[in-house]
Coordinates of C-alpha atoms in Angstrom, one line a residue:
Chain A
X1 CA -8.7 43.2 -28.4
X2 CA -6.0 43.1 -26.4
X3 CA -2.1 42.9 -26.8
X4 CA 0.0 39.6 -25.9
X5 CA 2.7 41.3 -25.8
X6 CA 1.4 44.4 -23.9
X7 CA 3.4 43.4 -21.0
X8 CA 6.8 44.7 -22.3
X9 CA 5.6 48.0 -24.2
X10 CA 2.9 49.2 -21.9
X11 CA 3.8 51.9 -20.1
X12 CA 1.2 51.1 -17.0
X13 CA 2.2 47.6 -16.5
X14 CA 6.0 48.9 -16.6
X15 CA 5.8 51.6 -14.0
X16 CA 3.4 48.6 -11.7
X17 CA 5.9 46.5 -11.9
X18 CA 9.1 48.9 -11.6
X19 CA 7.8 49.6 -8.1
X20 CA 9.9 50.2 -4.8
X21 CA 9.6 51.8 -1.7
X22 CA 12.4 55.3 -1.7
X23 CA 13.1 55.8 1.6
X24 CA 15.6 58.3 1.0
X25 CA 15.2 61.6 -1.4
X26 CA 16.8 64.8 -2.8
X27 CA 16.4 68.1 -0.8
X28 CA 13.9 69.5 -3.4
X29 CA 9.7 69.9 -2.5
X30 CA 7.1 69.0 -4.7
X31 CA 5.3 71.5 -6.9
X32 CA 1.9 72.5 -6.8
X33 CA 1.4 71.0 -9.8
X34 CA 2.5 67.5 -8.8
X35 CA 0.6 67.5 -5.7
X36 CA -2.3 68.4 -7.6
X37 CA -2.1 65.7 -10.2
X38 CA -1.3 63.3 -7.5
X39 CA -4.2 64.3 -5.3
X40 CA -6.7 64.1 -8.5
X41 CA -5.1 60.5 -9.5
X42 CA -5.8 59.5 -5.8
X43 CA -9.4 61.0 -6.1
X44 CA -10.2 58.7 -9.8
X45 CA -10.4 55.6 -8.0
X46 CA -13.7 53.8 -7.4
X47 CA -15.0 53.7 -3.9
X48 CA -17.8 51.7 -2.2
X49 CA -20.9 53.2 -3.7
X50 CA -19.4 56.5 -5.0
X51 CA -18.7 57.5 -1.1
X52 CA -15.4 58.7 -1.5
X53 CA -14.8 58.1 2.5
X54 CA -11.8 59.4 2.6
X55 CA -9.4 62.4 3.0
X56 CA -5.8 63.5 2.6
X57 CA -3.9 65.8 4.3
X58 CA -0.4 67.3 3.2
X59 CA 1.6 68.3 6.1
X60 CA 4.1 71.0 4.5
X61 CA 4.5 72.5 8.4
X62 CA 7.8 72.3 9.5
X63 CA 7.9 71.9 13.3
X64 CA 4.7 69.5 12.6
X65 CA 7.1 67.1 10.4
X66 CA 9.8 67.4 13.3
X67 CA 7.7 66.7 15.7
X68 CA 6.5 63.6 13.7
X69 CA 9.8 62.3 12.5
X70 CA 10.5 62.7 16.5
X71 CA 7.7 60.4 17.5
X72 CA 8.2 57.9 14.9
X73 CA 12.1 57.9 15.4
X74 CA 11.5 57.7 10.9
X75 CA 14.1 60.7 9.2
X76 CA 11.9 60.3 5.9
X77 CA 8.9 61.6 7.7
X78 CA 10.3 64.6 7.6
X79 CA 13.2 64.6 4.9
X80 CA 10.8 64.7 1.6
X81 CA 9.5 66.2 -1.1
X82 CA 5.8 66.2 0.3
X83 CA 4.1 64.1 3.1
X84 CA 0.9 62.8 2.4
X85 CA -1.9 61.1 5.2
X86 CA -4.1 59.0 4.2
X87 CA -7.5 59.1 6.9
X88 CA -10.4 56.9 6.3
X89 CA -13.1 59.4 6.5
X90 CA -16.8 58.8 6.9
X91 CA -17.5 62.4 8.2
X92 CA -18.2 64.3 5.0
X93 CA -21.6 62.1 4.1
X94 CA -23.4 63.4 7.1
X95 CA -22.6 67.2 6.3
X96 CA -25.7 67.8 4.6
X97 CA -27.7 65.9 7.0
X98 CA -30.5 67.5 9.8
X99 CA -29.7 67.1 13.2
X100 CA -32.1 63.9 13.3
X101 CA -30.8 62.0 10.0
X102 CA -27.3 62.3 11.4
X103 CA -28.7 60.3 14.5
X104 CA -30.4 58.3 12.4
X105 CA -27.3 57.4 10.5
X106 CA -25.1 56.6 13.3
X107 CA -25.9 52.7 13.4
X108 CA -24.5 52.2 9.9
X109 CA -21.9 54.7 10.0
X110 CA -20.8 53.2 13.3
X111 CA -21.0 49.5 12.4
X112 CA -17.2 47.7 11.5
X113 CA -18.9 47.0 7.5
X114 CA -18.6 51.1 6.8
X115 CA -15.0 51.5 8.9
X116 CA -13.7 48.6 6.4
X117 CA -15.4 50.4 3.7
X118 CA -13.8 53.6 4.6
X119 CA -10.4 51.6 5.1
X120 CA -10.7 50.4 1.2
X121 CA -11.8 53.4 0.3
X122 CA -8.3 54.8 1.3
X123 CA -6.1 52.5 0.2
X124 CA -7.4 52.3 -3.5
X125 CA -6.7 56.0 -3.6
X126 CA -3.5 55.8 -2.0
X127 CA -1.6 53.6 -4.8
X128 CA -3.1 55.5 -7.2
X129 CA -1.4 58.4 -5.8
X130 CA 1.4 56.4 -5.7
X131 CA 1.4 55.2 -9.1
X132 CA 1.0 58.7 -10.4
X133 CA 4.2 59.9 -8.4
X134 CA 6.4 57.4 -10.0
X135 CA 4.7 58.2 -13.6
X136 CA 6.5 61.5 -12.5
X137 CA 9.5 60.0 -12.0
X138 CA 9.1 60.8 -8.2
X139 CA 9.8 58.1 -5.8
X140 CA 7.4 57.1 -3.2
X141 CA 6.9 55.1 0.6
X142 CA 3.5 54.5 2.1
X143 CA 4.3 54.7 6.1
X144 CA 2.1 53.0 9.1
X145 CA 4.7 54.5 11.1
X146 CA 3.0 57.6 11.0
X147 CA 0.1 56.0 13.5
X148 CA 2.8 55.6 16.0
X149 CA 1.4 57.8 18.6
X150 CA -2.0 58.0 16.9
X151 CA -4.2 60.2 19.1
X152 CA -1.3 63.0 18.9
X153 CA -1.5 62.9 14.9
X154 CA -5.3 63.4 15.3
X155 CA -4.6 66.4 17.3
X156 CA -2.3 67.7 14.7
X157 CA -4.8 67.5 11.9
X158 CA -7.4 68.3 14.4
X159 CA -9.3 65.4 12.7
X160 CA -13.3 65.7 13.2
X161 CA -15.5 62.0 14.5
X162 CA -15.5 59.6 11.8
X163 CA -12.0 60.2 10.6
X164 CA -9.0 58.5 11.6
X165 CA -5.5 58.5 9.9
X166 CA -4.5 55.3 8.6
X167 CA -0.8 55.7 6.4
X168 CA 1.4 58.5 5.3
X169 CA 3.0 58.6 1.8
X170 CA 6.1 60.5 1.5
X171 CA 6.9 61.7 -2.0
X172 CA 10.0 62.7 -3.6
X173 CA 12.6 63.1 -5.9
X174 CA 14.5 59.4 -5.5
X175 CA 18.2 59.8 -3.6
X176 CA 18.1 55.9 -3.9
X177 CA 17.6 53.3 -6.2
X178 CA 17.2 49.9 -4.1
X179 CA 16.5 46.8 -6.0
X180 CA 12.4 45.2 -6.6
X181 CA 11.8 42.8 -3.8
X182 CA 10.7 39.3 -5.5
X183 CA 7.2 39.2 -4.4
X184 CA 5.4 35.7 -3.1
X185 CA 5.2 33.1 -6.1
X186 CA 1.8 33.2 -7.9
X187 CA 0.8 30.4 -6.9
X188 CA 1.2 31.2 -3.1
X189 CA -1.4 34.3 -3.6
X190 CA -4.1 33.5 -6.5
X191 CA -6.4 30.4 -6.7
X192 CA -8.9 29.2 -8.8
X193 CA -12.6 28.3 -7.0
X194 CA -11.4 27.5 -3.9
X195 CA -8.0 28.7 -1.2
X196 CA -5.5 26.2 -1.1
X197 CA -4.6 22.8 0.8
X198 CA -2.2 23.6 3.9
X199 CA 0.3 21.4 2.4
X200 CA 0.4 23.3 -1.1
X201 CA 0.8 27.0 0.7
X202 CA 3.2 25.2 2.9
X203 CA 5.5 24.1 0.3
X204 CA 5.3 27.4 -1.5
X205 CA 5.9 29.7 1.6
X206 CA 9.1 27.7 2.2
X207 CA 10.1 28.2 -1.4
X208 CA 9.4 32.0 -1.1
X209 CA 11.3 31.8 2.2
X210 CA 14.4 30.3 0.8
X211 CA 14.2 33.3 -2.3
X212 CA 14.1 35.8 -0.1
X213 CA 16.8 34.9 2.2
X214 CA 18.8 34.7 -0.9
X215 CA 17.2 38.5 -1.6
X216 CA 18.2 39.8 2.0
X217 CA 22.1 38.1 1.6
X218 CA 22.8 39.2 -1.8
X219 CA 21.0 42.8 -2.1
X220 CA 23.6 45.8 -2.3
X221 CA 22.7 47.2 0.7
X222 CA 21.3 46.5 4.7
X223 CA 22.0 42.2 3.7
X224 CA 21.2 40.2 6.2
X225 CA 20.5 36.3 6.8
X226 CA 16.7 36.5 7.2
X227 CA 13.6 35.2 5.4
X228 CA 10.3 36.0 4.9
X229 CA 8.0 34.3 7.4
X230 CA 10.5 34.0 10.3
X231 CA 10.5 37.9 10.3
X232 CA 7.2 38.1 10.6
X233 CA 6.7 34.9 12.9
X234 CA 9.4 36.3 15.3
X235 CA 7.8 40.0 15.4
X236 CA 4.0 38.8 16.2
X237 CA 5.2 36.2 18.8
X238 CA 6.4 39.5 20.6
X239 CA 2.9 40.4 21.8
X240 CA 3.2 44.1 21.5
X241 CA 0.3 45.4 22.8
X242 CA -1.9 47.5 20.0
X243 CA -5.1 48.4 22.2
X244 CA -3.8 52.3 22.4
X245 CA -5.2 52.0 18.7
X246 CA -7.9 50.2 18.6
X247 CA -9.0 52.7 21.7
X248 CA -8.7 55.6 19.5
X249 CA -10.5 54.1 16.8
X250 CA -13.6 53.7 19.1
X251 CA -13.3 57.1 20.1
X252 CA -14.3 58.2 17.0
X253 CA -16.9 56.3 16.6
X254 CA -15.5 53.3 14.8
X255 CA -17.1 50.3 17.1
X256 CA -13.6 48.2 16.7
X257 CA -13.0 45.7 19.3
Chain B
X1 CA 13.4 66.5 -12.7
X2 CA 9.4 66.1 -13.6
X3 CA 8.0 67.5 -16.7
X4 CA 5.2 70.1 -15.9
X5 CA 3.5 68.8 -19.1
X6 CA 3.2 65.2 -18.0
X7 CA -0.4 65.1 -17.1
X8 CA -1.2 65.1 -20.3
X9 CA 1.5 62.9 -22.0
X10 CA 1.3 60.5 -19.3
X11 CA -0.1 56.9 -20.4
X12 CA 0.3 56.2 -16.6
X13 CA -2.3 59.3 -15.6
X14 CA -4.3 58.8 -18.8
X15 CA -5.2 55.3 -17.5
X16 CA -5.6 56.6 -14.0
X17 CA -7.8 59.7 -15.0
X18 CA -10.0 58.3 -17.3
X19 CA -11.0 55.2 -15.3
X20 CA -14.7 54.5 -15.0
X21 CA -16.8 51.1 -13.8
X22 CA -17.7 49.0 -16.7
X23 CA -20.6 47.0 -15.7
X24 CA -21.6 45.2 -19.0
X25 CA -18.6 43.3 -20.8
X26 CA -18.5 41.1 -24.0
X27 CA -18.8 37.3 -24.0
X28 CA -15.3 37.0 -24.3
X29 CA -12.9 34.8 -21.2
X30 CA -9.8 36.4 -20.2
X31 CA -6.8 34.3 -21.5
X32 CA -4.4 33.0 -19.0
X33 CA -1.5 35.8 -19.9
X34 CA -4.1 38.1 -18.7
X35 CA -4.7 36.9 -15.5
X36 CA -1.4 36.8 -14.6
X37 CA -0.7 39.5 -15.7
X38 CA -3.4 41.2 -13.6
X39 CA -2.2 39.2 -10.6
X40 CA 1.2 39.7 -10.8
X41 CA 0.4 43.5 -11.2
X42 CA -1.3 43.1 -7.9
X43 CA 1.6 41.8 -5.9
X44 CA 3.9 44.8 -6.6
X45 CA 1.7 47.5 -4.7
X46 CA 3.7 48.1 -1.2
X47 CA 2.4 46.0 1.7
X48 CA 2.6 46.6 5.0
X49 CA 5.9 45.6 6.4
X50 CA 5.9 43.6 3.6
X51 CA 3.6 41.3 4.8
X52 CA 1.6 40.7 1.7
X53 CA -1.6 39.9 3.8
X54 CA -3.9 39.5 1.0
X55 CA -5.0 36.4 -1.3
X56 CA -6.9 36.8 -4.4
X57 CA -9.2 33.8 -6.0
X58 CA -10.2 33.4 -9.5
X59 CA -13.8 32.4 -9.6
X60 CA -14.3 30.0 -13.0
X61 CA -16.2 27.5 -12.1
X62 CA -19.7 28.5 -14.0
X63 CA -21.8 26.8 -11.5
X64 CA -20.4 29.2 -8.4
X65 CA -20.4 32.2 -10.4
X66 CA -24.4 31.4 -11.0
X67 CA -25.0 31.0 -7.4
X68 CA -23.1 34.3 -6.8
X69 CA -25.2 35.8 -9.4
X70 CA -28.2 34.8 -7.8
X71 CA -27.1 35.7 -4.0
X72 CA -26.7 39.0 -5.3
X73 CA -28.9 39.8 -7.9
X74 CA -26.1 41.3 -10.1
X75 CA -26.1 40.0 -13.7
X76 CA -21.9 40.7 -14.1
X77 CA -20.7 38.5 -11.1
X78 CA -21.7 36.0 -13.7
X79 CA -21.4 37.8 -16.8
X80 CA -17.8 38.8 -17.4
X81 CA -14.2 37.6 -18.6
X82 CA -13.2 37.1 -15.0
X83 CA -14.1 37.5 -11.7
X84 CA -11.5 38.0 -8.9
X85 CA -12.2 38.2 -4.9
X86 CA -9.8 39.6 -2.8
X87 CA -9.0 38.5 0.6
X88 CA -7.6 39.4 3.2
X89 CA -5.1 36.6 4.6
X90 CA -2.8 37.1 7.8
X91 CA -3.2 32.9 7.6
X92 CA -0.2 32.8 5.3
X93 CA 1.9 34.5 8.2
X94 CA 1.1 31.8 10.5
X95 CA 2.0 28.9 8.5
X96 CA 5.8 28.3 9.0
X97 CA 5.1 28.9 12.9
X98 CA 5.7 25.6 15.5
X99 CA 2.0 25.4 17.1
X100 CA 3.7 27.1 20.3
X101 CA 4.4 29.7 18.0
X102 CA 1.0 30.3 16.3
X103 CA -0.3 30.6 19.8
X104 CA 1.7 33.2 20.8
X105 CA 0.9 34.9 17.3
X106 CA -2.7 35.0 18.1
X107 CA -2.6 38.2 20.1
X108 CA -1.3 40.5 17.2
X109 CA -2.9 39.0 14.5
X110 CA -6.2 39.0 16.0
X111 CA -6.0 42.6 17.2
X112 CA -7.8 45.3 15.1
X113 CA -5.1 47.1 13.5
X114 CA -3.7 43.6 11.5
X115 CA -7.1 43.3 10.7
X116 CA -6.7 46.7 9.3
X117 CA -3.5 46.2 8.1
X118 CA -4.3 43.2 5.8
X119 CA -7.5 45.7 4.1
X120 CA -5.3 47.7 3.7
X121 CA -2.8 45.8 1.5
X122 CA -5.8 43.7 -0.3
X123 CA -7.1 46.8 -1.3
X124 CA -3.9 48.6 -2.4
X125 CA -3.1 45.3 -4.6
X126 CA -6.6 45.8 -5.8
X127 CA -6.2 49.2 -7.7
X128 CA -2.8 48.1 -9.0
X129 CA -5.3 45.2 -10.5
X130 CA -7.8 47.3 -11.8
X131 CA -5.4 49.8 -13.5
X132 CA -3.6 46.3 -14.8
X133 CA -6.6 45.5 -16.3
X134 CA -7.4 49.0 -18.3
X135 CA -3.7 49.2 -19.5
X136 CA -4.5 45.8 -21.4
X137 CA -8.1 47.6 -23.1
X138 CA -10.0 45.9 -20.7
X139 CA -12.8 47.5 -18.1
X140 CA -13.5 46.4 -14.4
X141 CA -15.8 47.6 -11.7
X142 CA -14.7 46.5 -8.0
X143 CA -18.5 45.2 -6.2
X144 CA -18.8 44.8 -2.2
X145 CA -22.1 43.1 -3.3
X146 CA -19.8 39.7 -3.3
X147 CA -20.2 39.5 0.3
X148 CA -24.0 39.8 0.3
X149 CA -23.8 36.3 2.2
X150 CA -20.4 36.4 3.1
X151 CA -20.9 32.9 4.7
X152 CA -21.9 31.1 1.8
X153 CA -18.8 32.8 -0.2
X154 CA -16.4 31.7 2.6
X155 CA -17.8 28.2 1.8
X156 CA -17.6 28.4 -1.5
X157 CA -14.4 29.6 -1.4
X158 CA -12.6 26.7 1.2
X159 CA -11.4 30.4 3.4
X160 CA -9.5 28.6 6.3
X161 CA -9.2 31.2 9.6
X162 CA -7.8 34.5 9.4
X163 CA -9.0 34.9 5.5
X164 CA -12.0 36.9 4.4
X165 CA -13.4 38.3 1.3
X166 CA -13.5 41.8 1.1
X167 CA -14.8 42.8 -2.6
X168 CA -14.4 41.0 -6.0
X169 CA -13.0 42.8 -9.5
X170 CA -15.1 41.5 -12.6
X171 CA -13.2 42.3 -15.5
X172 CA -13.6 41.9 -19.4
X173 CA -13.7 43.6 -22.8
X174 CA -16.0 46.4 -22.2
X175 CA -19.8 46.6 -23.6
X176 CA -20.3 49.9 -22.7
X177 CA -18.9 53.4 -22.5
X178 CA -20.2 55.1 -19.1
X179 CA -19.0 58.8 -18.9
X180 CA -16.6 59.0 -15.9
X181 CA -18.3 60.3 -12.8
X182 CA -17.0 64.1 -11.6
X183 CA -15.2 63.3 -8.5
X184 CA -15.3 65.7 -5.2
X185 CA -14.2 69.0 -5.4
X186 CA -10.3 68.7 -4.6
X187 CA -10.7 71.6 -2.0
X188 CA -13.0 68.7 -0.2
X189 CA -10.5 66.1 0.1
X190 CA -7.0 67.6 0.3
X191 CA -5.8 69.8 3.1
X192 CA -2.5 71.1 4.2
X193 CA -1.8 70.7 7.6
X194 CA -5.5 71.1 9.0
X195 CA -8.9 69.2 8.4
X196 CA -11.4 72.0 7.2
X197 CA -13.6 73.3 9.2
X198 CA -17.1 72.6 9.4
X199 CA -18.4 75.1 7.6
X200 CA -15.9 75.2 4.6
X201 CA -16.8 71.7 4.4
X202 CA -20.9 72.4 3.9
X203 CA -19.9 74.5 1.4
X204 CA -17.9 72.6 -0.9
X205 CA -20.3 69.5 -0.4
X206 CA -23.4 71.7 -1.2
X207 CA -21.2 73.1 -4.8
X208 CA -21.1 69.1 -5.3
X209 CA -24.3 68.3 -5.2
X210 CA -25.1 70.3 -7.6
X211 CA -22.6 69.2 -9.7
X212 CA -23.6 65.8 -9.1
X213 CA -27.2 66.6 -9.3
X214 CA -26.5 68.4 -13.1
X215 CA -24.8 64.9 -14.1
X216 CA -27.3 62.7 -13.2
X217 CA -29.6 64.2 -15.0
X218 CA -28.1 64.8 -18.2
X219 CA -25.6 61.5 -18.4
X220 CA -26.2 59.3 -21.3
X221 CA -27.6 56.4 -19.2
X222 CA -29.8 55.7 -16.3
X223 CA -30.7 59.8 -15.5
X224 CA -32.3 60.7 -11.9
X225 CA -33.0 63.7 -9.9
X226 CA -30.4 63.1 -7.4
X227 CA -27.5 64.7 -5.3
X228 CA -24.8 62.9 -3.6
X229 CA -25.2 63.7 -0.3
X230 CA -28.8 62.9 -0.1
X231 CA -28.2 59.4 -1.7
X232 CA -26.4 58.4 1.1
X233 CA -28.0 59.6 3.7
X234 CA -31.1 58.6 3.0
X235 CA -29.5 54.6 2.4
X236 CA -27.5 55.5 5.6
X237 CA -30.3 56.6 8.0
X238 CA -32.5 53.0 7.1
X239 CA -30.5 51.7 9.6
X240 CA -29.8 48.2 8.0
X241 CA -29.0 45.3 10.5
X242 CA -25.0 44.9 8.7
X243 CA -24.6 42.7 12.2
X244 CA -24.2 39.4 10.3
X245 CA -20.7 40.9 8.3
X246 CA -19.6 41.5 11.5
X247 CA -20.3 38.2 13.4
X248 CA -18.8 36.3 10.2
X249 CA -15.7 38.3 11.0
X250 CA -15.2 37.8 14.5
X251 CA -15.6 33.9 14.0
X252 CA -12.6 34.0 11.3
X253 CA -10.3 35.1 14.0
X254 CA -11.0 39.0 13.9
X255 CA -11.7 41.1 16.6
X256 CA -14.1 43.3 15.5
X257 CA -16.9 44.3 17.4

């Protein structure tokens, strides 16, 4: 049986919930050994029936990193202990196939129910890559940023049909030690049987808004008066346009809209 | 500095490493500390700009959870200590916003990369869930069979616009003791700067396939002839109509073709 008090002692639930982003880290590259262990933790989570659709690529060249860090105007794209991407990849089922069967399989592979399985696929890999770089006391940041100018990045990795990059995650030794961002209440993200009543998700964003503009004025460093949905309101109002994306995407082969 | 020894002292990696889907738990609920523990665990993965674009609903109501089992035809949607679905939600964005304002939102958060976006952080909560879950001596399998009618679910669950199920987690006191399933050579999935080439690729596929093929037949359970390429191609090349996801999507505000 389990432990009511497992929440303090247990080792897994601590490093969870000791998470933050590092943005900033010590001059010193990750070992083989670490990027090993962090590769194998990232390959031990499930995936949609066993597919495994995706792929990682560490980019240890230097002028590649510039050239990134360049593009995304980000210094911790290149100033880290290792730089991790994340690509959904739906390429490495049809290997084995003939010429026919990989025809044959286009309609599914194609269809937006396998790109958002690939897309999963990913991202349950990714934090448990991430969870096993903080179990090594490494810090850790998982980047969109890196999508930025996304056909360029596919040239770089000289990513094949059916993969596409989705995040980076830079890894290092921590040079900072910000504080853990309070997270939405509870009761704002978990339900029982059925999604909330406007009113009720109302009343609890504006209390989540009113904690985190207390966060954002009192945190020790970059305060500002600010809170959580007026960020976000005030950025997707802006209508930035995202089809340079979603074009890509559909060039190789993903049939997004 | 990181201890070269971790990997094997590690309670964070032991978790991660020896994770394996349980699929048949004990009579036994999940007692509220539990779930919120899980839940909370969830919320502390990184999100996308800190976005948070996911919701997650606790099924408990014994007369949904039948239904669900008999949608799908799988006996532990019903049969577990809890069942969680994970959403994803860029409707909890919008909610603060004047009308004129969730208007001018619509652009963005209709486009295909917040659709991807919001996946993205449902699923990286997801793992932190799952790994939750195992540190507390308790097993979980993560099922896309949830969504088998994905518009009676959405019903079932109340899902306003701009929130869809992606997968659910049943979790519980394990009933049984699968071996975990050798993952993908590493060679496959990791690469430094470059994605393989084709042929490096065939290789390393063909080497698991055999591997694969050697542990279906002698696992303790359940034993088949059977690669893993060949599994999926042959499900992938039936060319299953999967159009009915997709139009389900695009009427909850998503763009996806």
């Amino acid at each position: 049986m389990t432990n009511q008090s497992a929440s303090t002692t247990n080792r897994v639930l601590a490093t969870i919930m000791n998470h933050r982003s590092i943005r900033k880290f010590k001059n010193e590259k990750l070992v083989p050994f670490q990027i090993e262990t962090i590769v194998r933790a990232a390959q031990m989570a499930s995936s949609s029936s066993f597919m495994q659709a995706y792929s990682i690529i560490g980019l240890t060249d230097p002028a590649l990193k510039h050239e990134l860090r360049e593009i995304t105007k980000t210094p911790y794209i290149e100033e880290n202990g290792h730089l991790f991407i994340f690509c959904a990849d739906l390429q490495r089922l049809t290997v084995m196939g003939t010429n026919q069967e990989k025809q044959d399989m286009q309609i599914m592979l194609e269809s937006s129910a396998f790109y958002q399985i690939a897309v999963i696929d990913a991202a349950l890999a990714a934090q448990n890559a991430v969870l096993a770089a903080e179990s090594l006391g490494l810090g850790a940041v998982i980047m969109g940023a890196v999508n930025k100018d996304i056909k360029r990045l596919d040239d770089m990795l000289g990513l094949p049909q059916y993969v596409i990059p989705l995040f980076g995650i830079a890894v290092g030794v921590p040079d900072q030690q910000p504080e853990v961002k309070p997270r939405l209440p509870l009761e704002a993200v978990y339900f029982e049987n059925r999604y909330s009543s406007e009113t009720e998700q109302l009343e609890r964003v504006q209390a989540y808004d009113n904690d985190m503009n207390h966060y954002y004025q009192t945190r020790s460093e970059n305060n500002r008066n600010d809170g959580w949905s007026r960020k976000h309101i005030d950025i997707l109002k802006m209508k930035i346009p995202l089809g340079a994306m979603t074009e890509y995407m559909r060039s190789k082969g993903f049939n997004i809209t």
